[in-house]
Tab-separated table of C-alpha atoms in Angstrom:
chain	number	residue	atom	x	y	z
X	1	UNK	CA	132.931	99.947	131.956
X	2	UNK	CA	131.664	100.132	135.535
X	3	UNK	CA	132.644	97.685	138.255
X	4	UNK	CA	129.279	95.964	138.088
X	5	UNK	CA	129.621	95.339	134.345
X	6	UNK	CA	133.060	93.898	134.784
X	7	UNK	CA	131.942	91.584	137.526
X	8	UNK	CA	129.105	90.262	135.362
X	9	UNK	CA	131.374	89.701	132.432
X	10	UNK	CA	133.805	87.770	134.582
X	11	UNK	CA	130.992	85.653	136.080
X	12	UNK	CA	129.620	85.014	132.585
X	13	UNK	CA	133.031	84.056	131.189
X	14	UNK	CA	133.690	81.637	134.052
X	15	UNK	CA	130.206	80.061	133.772
X	16	UNK	CA	130.601	79.637	130.016
X	17	UNK	CA	134.080	78.031	130.418
X	18	UNK	CA	132.668	75.600	133.068
X	19	UNK	CA	129.632	74.797	130.925
X	20	UNK	CA	131.616	74.080	127.786
X	21	UNK	CA	134.293	72.118	129.704
X	22	UNK	CA	131.633	69.832	131.232
X	23	UNK	CA	129.965	69.477	127.836
X	24	UNK	CA	133.270	68.419	126.217
X	25	UNK	CA	133.991	65.846	128.968
X	26	UNK	CA	130.459	64.388	128.671
X	27	UNK	CA	130.786	64.225	124.900
X	28	UNK	CA	134.136	62.316	125.104
X	29	UNK	CA	132.788	59.786	127.610
X	30	UNK	CA	129.502	59.445	125.719
X	31	UNK	CA	131.367	58.681	122.515
X	32	UNK	CA	133.474	56.018	124.320
X	33	UNK	CA	130.266	54.432	125.707
X	34	UNK	CA	128.642	54.333	122.269
X	35	UNK	CA	131.710	52.726	120.726
X	36	UNK	CA	131.723	50.107	123.479
X	37	UNK	CA	128.026	49.350	122.959
X	38	UNK	CA	128.440	49.062	119.190
X	39	UNK	CA	131.448	46.767	119.598
X	40	UNK	CA	129.551	44.509	121.922
X	41	UNK	CA	126.503	44.310	119.665
X	42	UNK	CA	128.716	43.342	116.710
X	43	UNK	CA	130.392	40.585	118.740
X	44	UNK	CA	126.984	38.984	119.565
X	45	UNK	CA	125.989	38.709	115.953
């Protein structure tokens, strides 16, 4: 592989890791929020 190809692969790998890391964090916090909302709506009934 040429140097340019290697650089693009590294940039792509780092970008993918950052994207999926942020997506995982958002999913965890979103799930917590939904559970909180569902608990509060059950308490009101």
